[in-house]
GROMACS .gro file of C-alpha atoms in nm:
model
  282
    1UNK     CA    1   9.410  -6.009   5.220
    2UNK     CA    2   9.668  -6.243   5.192
    3UNK     CA    3   9.909  -6.003   5.435
    4UNK     CA    4   9.654  -6.002   5.690
    5UNK     CA    5   9.598  -6.401   5.699
    6UNK     CA    6   9.959  -6.441   5.717
    7UNK     CA    7   9.972  -6.212   6.014
    8UNK     CA    8   9.687  -6.387   6.176
    9UNK     CA    9   9.836  -6.765   6.155
   10UNK     CA   10   9.857  -6.909   6.499
   11UNK     CA   11  10.165  -6.924   6.695
   12UNK     CA   12  10.448  -7.058   6.724
   13UNK     CA   13  10.496  -7.003   6.318
   14UNK     CA   14  10.776  -7.226   6.178
   15UNK     CA   15  10.912  -7.074   5.867
   16UNK     CA   16  11.047  -7.382   5.667
   17UNK     CA   17  11.310  -7.376   5.398
   18UNK     CA   18  11.338  -7.674   5.153
   19UNK     CA   19  11.704  -7.730   4.956
   20UNK     CA   20  11.787  -7.570   4.625
   21UNK     CA   21  12.137  -7.525   4.517
   22UNK     CA   22  12.180  -7.175   4.382
   23UNK     CA   23  11.792  -7.119   4.374
   24UNK     CA   24  11.851  -7.070   4.776
   25UNK     CA   25  11.907  -6.684   4.663
   26UNK     CA   26  11.531  -6.704   4.579
   27UNK     CA   27  11.456  -6.753   4.952
   28UNK     CA   28  11.663  -6.450   5.009
   29UNK     CA   29  11.420  -6.239   4.821
   30UNK     CA   30  11.133  -6.426   4.982
   31UNK     CA   31  11.221  -6.349   5.356
   32UNK     CA   32  11.352  -5.987   5.284
   33UNK     CA   33  10.970  -5.923   5.131
   34UNK     CA   34  10.827  -6.084   5.460
   35UNK     CA   35  11.067  -5.920   5.673
   36UNK     CA   36  10.960  -5.569   5.517
   37UNK     CA   37  10.592  -5.653   5.621
   38UNK     CA   38  10.671  -5.777   5.952
   39UNK     CA   39  10.598  -6.119   5.849
   40UNK     CA   40  10.852  -6.281   6.170
   41UNK     CA   41  10.889  -6.679   6.269
   42UNK     CA   42  10.895  -6.785   6.602
   43UNK     CA   43  11.079  -7.123   6.447
   44UNK     CA   44  11.337  -7.176   6.142
   45UNK     CA   45  11.346  -7.520   5.998
   46UNK     CA   46  11.621  -7.546   5.705
   47UNK     CA   47  11.723  -7.828   5.492
   48UNK     CA   48  12.040  -7.865   5.230
   49UNK     CA   49  12.067  -7.490   5.056
   50UNK     CA   50  11.767  -7.404   5.321
   51UNK     CA   51  11.947  -7.487   5.575
   52UNK     CA   52  12.212  -7.246   5.524
   53UNK     CA   53  11.972  -6.950   5.471
   54UNK     CA   54  11.779  -7.059   5.777
   55UNK     CA   55  12.120  -7.038   5.986
   56UNK     CA   56  12.213  -6.696   5.866
   57UNK     CA   57  11.854  -6.511   5.923
   58UNK     CA   58  11.836  -6.692   6.252
   59UNK     CA   59  12.119  -6.420   6.370
   60UNK     CA   60  12.020  -6.149   6.128
   61UNK     CA   61  11.662  -6.131   6.115
   62UNK     CA   62  11.566  -5.764   6.085
   63UNK     CA   63  11.606  -5.582   5.765
   64UNK     CA   64  11.988  -5.499   5.840
   65UNK     CA   65  12.035  -5.873   5.868
   66UNK     CA   66  11.894  -5.913   5.561
   67UNK     CA   67  12.094  -5.623   5.364
   68UNK     CA   68  12.421  -5.859   5.490
   69UNK     CA   69  12.257  -6.169   5.387
   70UNK     CA   70  12.196  -6.016   5.042
   71UNK     CA   71  12.536  -5.921   5.005
   72UNK     CA   72  12.683  -6.284   5.091
   73UNK     CA   73  12.450  -6.471   4.825
   74UNK     CA   74  12.519  -6.142   4.612
   75UNK     CA   75  12.897  -6.166   4.598
   76UNK     CA   76  12.913  -6.565   4.634
   77UNK     CA   77  13.122  -6.724   4.368
   78UNK     CA   78  13.125  -7.099   4.234
   79UNK     CA   79  13.487  -7.143   4.379
   80UNK     CA   80  13.374  -7.052   4.714
   81UNK     CA   81  13.202  -7.360   4.781
   82UNK     CA   82  13.319  -7.602   4.504
   83UNK     CA   83  13.667  -7.636   4.324
   84UNK     CA   84  13.732  -7.928   4.040
   85UNK     CA   85  14.035  -8.158   4.111
   86UNK     CA   86  14.079  -8.400   3.835
   87UNK     CA   87  14.224  -8.647   4.075
   88UNK     CA   88  13.994  -8.678   4.371
   89UNK     CA   89  13.746  -8.718   4.063
   90UNK     CA   90  13.916  -9.023   3.947
   91UNK     CA   91  13.930  -9.149   4.277
   92UNK     CA   92  13.588  -9.117   4.309
   93UNK     CA   93  13.498  -9.300   3.968
   94UNK     CA   94  13.699  -9.594   4.125
   95UNK     CA   95  13.536  -9.633   4.421
   96UNK     CA   96  13.838  -9.467   4.690
   97UNK     CA   97  13.668  -9.193   4.772
   98UNK     CA   98  13.304  -9.060   4.834
   99UNK     CA   99  13.265  -8.776   4.669
  100UNK     CA  100  13.345  -8.594   4.376
  101UNK     CA  101  13.446  -8.297   4.526
  102UNK     CA  102  13.536  -8.237   4.920
  103UNK     CA  103  13.425  -8.026   5.155
  104UNK     CA  104  13.665  -7.805   5.263
  105UNK     CA  105  13.583  -7.448   5.055
  106UNK     CA  106  13.216  -7.446   5.125
  107UNK     CA  107  13.310  -7.518   5.511
  108UNK     CA  108  13.574  -7.258   5.544
  109UNK     CA  109  13.297  -7.013   5.359
  110UNK     CA  110  13.014  -7.111   5.632
  111UNK     CA  111  13.269  -7.082   5.876
  112UNK     CA  112  13.375  -6.733   5.809
  113UNK     CA  113  12.980  -6.597   5.796
  114UNK     CA  114  12.897  -6.821   6.124
  115UNK     CA  115  13.208  -6.871   6.290
  116UNK     CA  116  13.149  -7.109   6.586
  117UNK     CA  117  12.761  -6.998   6.657
  118UNK     CA  118  12.611  -7.286   6.859
  119UNK     CA  119  12.266  -7.358   6.722
  120UNK     CA  120  12.114  -7.337   7.071
  121UNK     CA  121  12.201  -6.990   7.081
  122UNK     CA  122  11.972  -6.857   6.823
  123UNK     CA  123  11.793  -6.580   6.858
  124UNK     CA  124  11.513  -6.766   6.662
  125UNK     CA  125  11.479  -7.099   6.726
  126UNK     CA  126  11.655  -7.301   6.461
  127UNK     CA  127  11.636  -7.686   6.366
  128UNK     CA  128  11.866  -7.800   6.050
  129UNK     CA  129  11.778  -8.148   5.862
  130UNK     CA  130  11.992  -8.375   5.754
  131UNK     CA  131  11.980  -8.767   5.667
  132UNK     CA  132  12.113  -9.042   5.836
  133UNK     CA  133  12.301  -9.235   5.600
  134UNK     CA  134  12.274  -9.563   5.765
  135UNK     CA  135  11.875  -9.560   5.826
  136UNK     CA  136  11.734  -9.328   5.533
  137UNK     CA  137  11.603  -9.155   5.823
  138UNK     CA  138  11.560  -8.756   5.860
  139UNK     CA  139  11.806  -8.609   6.160
  140UNK     CA  140  11.663  -8.284   6.317
  141UNK     CA  141  11.975  -8.116   6.452
  142UNK     CA  142  11.910  -7.811   6.728
  143UNK     CA  143  12.218  -7.813   6.909
  144UNK     CA  144  12.593  -7.780   6.853
  145UNK     CA  145  12.796  -7.610   6.614
  146UNK     CA  146  12.579  -7.481   6.327
  147UNK     CA  147  12.858  -7.482   6.087
  148UNK     CA  148  12.907  -7.808   6.072
  149UNK     CA  149  12.519  -7.904   6.087
  150UNK     CA  150  12.466  -7.680   5.784
  151UNK     CA  151  12.740  -7.882   5.592
  152UNK     CA  152  12.584  -8.215   5.680
  153UNK     CA  153  12.239  -8.094   5.540
  154UNK     CA  154  12.379  -8.005   5.265
  155UNK     CA  155  12.609  -8.276   5.151
  156UNK     CA  156  12.453  -8.333   4.834
  157UNK     CA  157  12.547  -8.724   4.759
  158UNK     CA  158  12.805  -8.818   4.578
  159UNK     CA  159  12.907  -8.470   4.534
  160UNK     CA  160  13.001  -8.369   4.854
  161UNK     CA  161  13.116  -8.635   5.128
  162UNK     CA  162  12.882  -8.763   5.429
  163UNK     CA  163  13.003  -8.543   5.753
  164UNK     CA  164  12.996  -8.780   6.072
  165UNK     CA  165  12.800  -8.619   6.391
  166UNK     CA  166  12.723  -8.739   6.693
  167UNK     CA  167  12.844  -9.102   6.557
  168UNK     CA  168  12.581  -9.050   6.256
  169UNK     CA  169  12.669  -9.037   5.911
  170UNK     CA  170  12.450  -8.754   5.797
  171UNK     CA  171  12.388  -8.644   5.398
  172UNK     CA  172  12.166  -8.392   5.256
  173UNK     CA  173  11.846  -8.358   5.448
  174UNK     CA  174  11.654  -8.333   5.111
  175UNK     CA  175  11.701  -8.685   5.004
  176UNK     CA  176  11.433  -8.754   5.292
  177UNK     CA  177  11.284  -8.492   5.398
  178UNK     CA  178  11.291  -8.166   5.195
  179UNK     CA  179  10.987  -7.986   5.303
  180UNK     CA  180  10.972  -8.160   5.653
  181UNK     CA  181  10.650  -8.051   5.810
  182UNK     CA  182  10.611  -8.327   6.038
  183UNK     CA  183  10.938  -8.171   6.196
  184UNK     CA  184  10.761  -7.870   6.236
  185UNK     CA  185  10.493  -8.012   6.442
  186UNK     CA  186  10.741  -8.229   6.629
  187UNK     CA  187  10.899  -7.856   6.751
  188UNK     CA  188  10.542  -7.715   6.864
  189UNK     CA  189  10.490  -7.497   6.528
  190UNK     CA  190  10.088  -7.466   6.488
  191UNK     CA  191  10.156  -7.324   6.148
  192UNK     CA  192  10.421  -7.291   5.896
  193UNK     CA  193  10.515  -7.098   5.620
  194UNK     CA  194  10.739  -7.291   5.318
  195UNK     CA  195  10.966  -7.062   5.151
  196UNK     CA  196  11.006  -7.267   4.848
  197UNK     CA  197  11.243  -7.233   4.527
  198UNK     CA  198  11.144  -7.216   4.207
  199UNK     CA  199  11.063  -7.591   4.048
  200UNK     CA  200  11.240  -7.680   3.751
  201UNK     CA  201  11.089  -7.584   3.427
  202UNK     CA  202  11.046  -7.856   3.146
  203UNK     CA  203  11.294  -7.844   2.878
  204UNK     CA  204  11.492  -8.063   2.633
  205UNK     CA  205  11.603  -8.389   2.790
  206UNK     CA  206  11.975  -8.348   2.903
  207UNK     CA  207  12.202  -8.606   2.740
  208UNK     CA  208  12.516  -8.596   2.974
  209UNK     CA  209  12.519  -8.846   3.278
  210UNK     CA  210  12.582  -8.557   3.524
  211UNK     CA  211  12.317  -8.374   3.409
  212UNK     CA  212  12.032  -8.674   3.422
  213UNK     CA  213  12.105  -8.747   3.730
  214UNK     CA  214  12.068  -8.395   3.879
  215UNK     CA  215  11.741  -8.356   3.677
  216UNK     CA  216  11.609  -8.668   3.777
  217UNK     CA  217  11.693  -8.612   4.167
  218UNK     CA  218  11.529  -8.252   4.124
  219UNK     CA  219  11.221  -8.421   3.990
  220UNK     CA  220  11.218  -8.696   4.282
  221UNK     CA  221  11.252  -8.411   4.576
  222UNK     CA  222  10.969  -8.211   4.406
  223UNK     CA  223  10.733  -8.445   4.394
  224UNK     CA  224  10.789  -8.585   4.749
  225UNK     CA  225  10.756  -8.210   4.818
  226UNK     CA  226  10.444  -8.159   4.642
  227UNK     CA  227  10.301  -8.491   4.814
  228UNK     CA  228  10.415  -8.372   5.121
  229UNK     CA  229  10.223  -8.050   5.080
  230UNK     CA  230   9.918  -8.212   4.963
  231UNK     CA  231   9.854  -8.365   5.290
  232UNK     CA  232   9.984  -8.157   5.580
  233UNK     CA  233   9.988  -8.293   5.912
  234UNK     CA  234   9.671  -8.249   6.112
  235UNK     CA  235   9.693  -7.941   6.297
  236UNK     CA  236   9.886  -7.741   6.123
  237UNK     CA  237   9.816  -7.435   5.945
  238UNK     CA  238  10.042  -7.433   5.584
  239UNK     CA  239  10.107  -7.113   5.386
  240UNK     CA  240  10.330  -7.238   5.056
  241UNK     CA  241  10.468  -6.887   4.915
  242UNK     CA  242  10.418  -6.936   4.538
  243UNK     CA  243  10.676  -6.961   4.256
  244UNK     CA  244  10.676  -6.944   3.913
  245UNK     CA  245  10.931  -7.205   3.731
  246UNK     CA  246  11.274  -7.175   3.661
  247UNK     CA  247  11.549  -7.300   3.434
  248UNK     CA  248  11.831  -7.237   3.696
  249UNK     CA  249  11.970  -7.537   3.884
  250UNK     CA  250  12.118  -7.639   4.134
  251UNK     CA  251  12.456  -7.540   4.037
  252UNK     CA  252  12.380  -7.202   3.873
  253UNK     CA  253  12.575  -6.952   4.103
  254UNK     CA  254  12.659  -6.663   3.900
  255UNK     CA  255  12.244  -6.580   3.895
  256UNK     CA  256  12.249  -6.521   4.228
  257UNK     CA  257  12.196  -6.131   4.231
  258UNK     CA  258  11.897  -6.143   3.965
  259UNK     CA  259  11.772  -6.451   4.153
  260UNK     CA  260  11.675  -6.216   4.496
  261UNK     CA  261  11.585  -5.949   4.294
  262UNK     CA  262  11.309  -6.154   4.102
  263UNK     CA  263  11.211  -6.320   4.401
  264UNK     CA  264  11.169  -6.050   4.599
  265UNK     CA  265  10.994  -5.860   4.348
  266UNK     CA  266  10.715  -6.140   4.262
  267UNK     CA  267  10.690  -6.217   4.655
  268UNK     CA  268  10.567  -5.846   4.715
  269UNK     CA  269  10.347  -5.852   4.421
  270UNK     CA  270  10.194  -6.159   4.608
  271UNK     CA  271  10.152  -6.024   4.937
  272UNK     CA  272   9.954  -5.730   4.817
  273UNK     CA  273   9.731  -5.975   4.608
  274UNK     CA  274   9.842  -5.834   4.283
  275UNK     CA  275   9.929  -6.187   4.111
  276UNK     CA  276   9.630  -6.371   3.980
  277UNK     CA  277   9.540  -6.735   4.079
  278UNK     CA  278   9.779  -6.748   4.412
  279UNK     CA  279   9.672  -6.999   4.623
  280UNK     CA  280   9.556  -6.817   4.978
  281UNK     CA  281   9.664  -6.983   5.263
  282UNK     CA  282   9.532  -7.320   5.375
   0.00000   0.00000   0.00000
């Protein structure tokens, strides 16, 4: 059975959580289903929205903690993460600001839930992935303030400003390493469960510039992730939790409660072997 094979994966086992914006709520439903079945990681690797979940789960990795994580996502509002200021948008368009939004509200939201916790103190080993804007290389953050690391890992280019940390200028880790299986190997993992979010479903081509940009970047990240999963690092056993396609986009914050419920139901059925055609662990 699928569940038995998950339990038999070699240790250390990493949970790899890619990005996905508002679809990070889907990861919460998956984590809940896995935790209910006592599938537990030795290492958490988070990218972008996955960095939010990895950090919160690292300190709340039981069912009581999952309830707290659920509550955060079920009650989140768009204004908790982003607020539009016409003046800043105008300055960004004119080249006098590095982003259309600032990150003050998102950082304050994360600080309320993570406080001043240090990554190295997490009960479950934790690594967060950002991109070095100078070199285009992934940066693995395993020490220091968790909140600032999450902000850096999820700094979507152009939307949120880069984060200066340890002398580097960092942006969203999903730009170059949305499914960082090589980092899992570097950190000692022998197997990895990839907790993906649903792929973007096909639809009518958008016409607004911003929608075209977001859809194109989503396609690019998904294509890179598929390539990575098709050629995992030698010696690493990889399981990707299957997901259906979705029309939910990066900033569709208002649908998180239903997303969690759908993910939990879908993953529970897969774990029970009741979803035909799901790929077994490989």
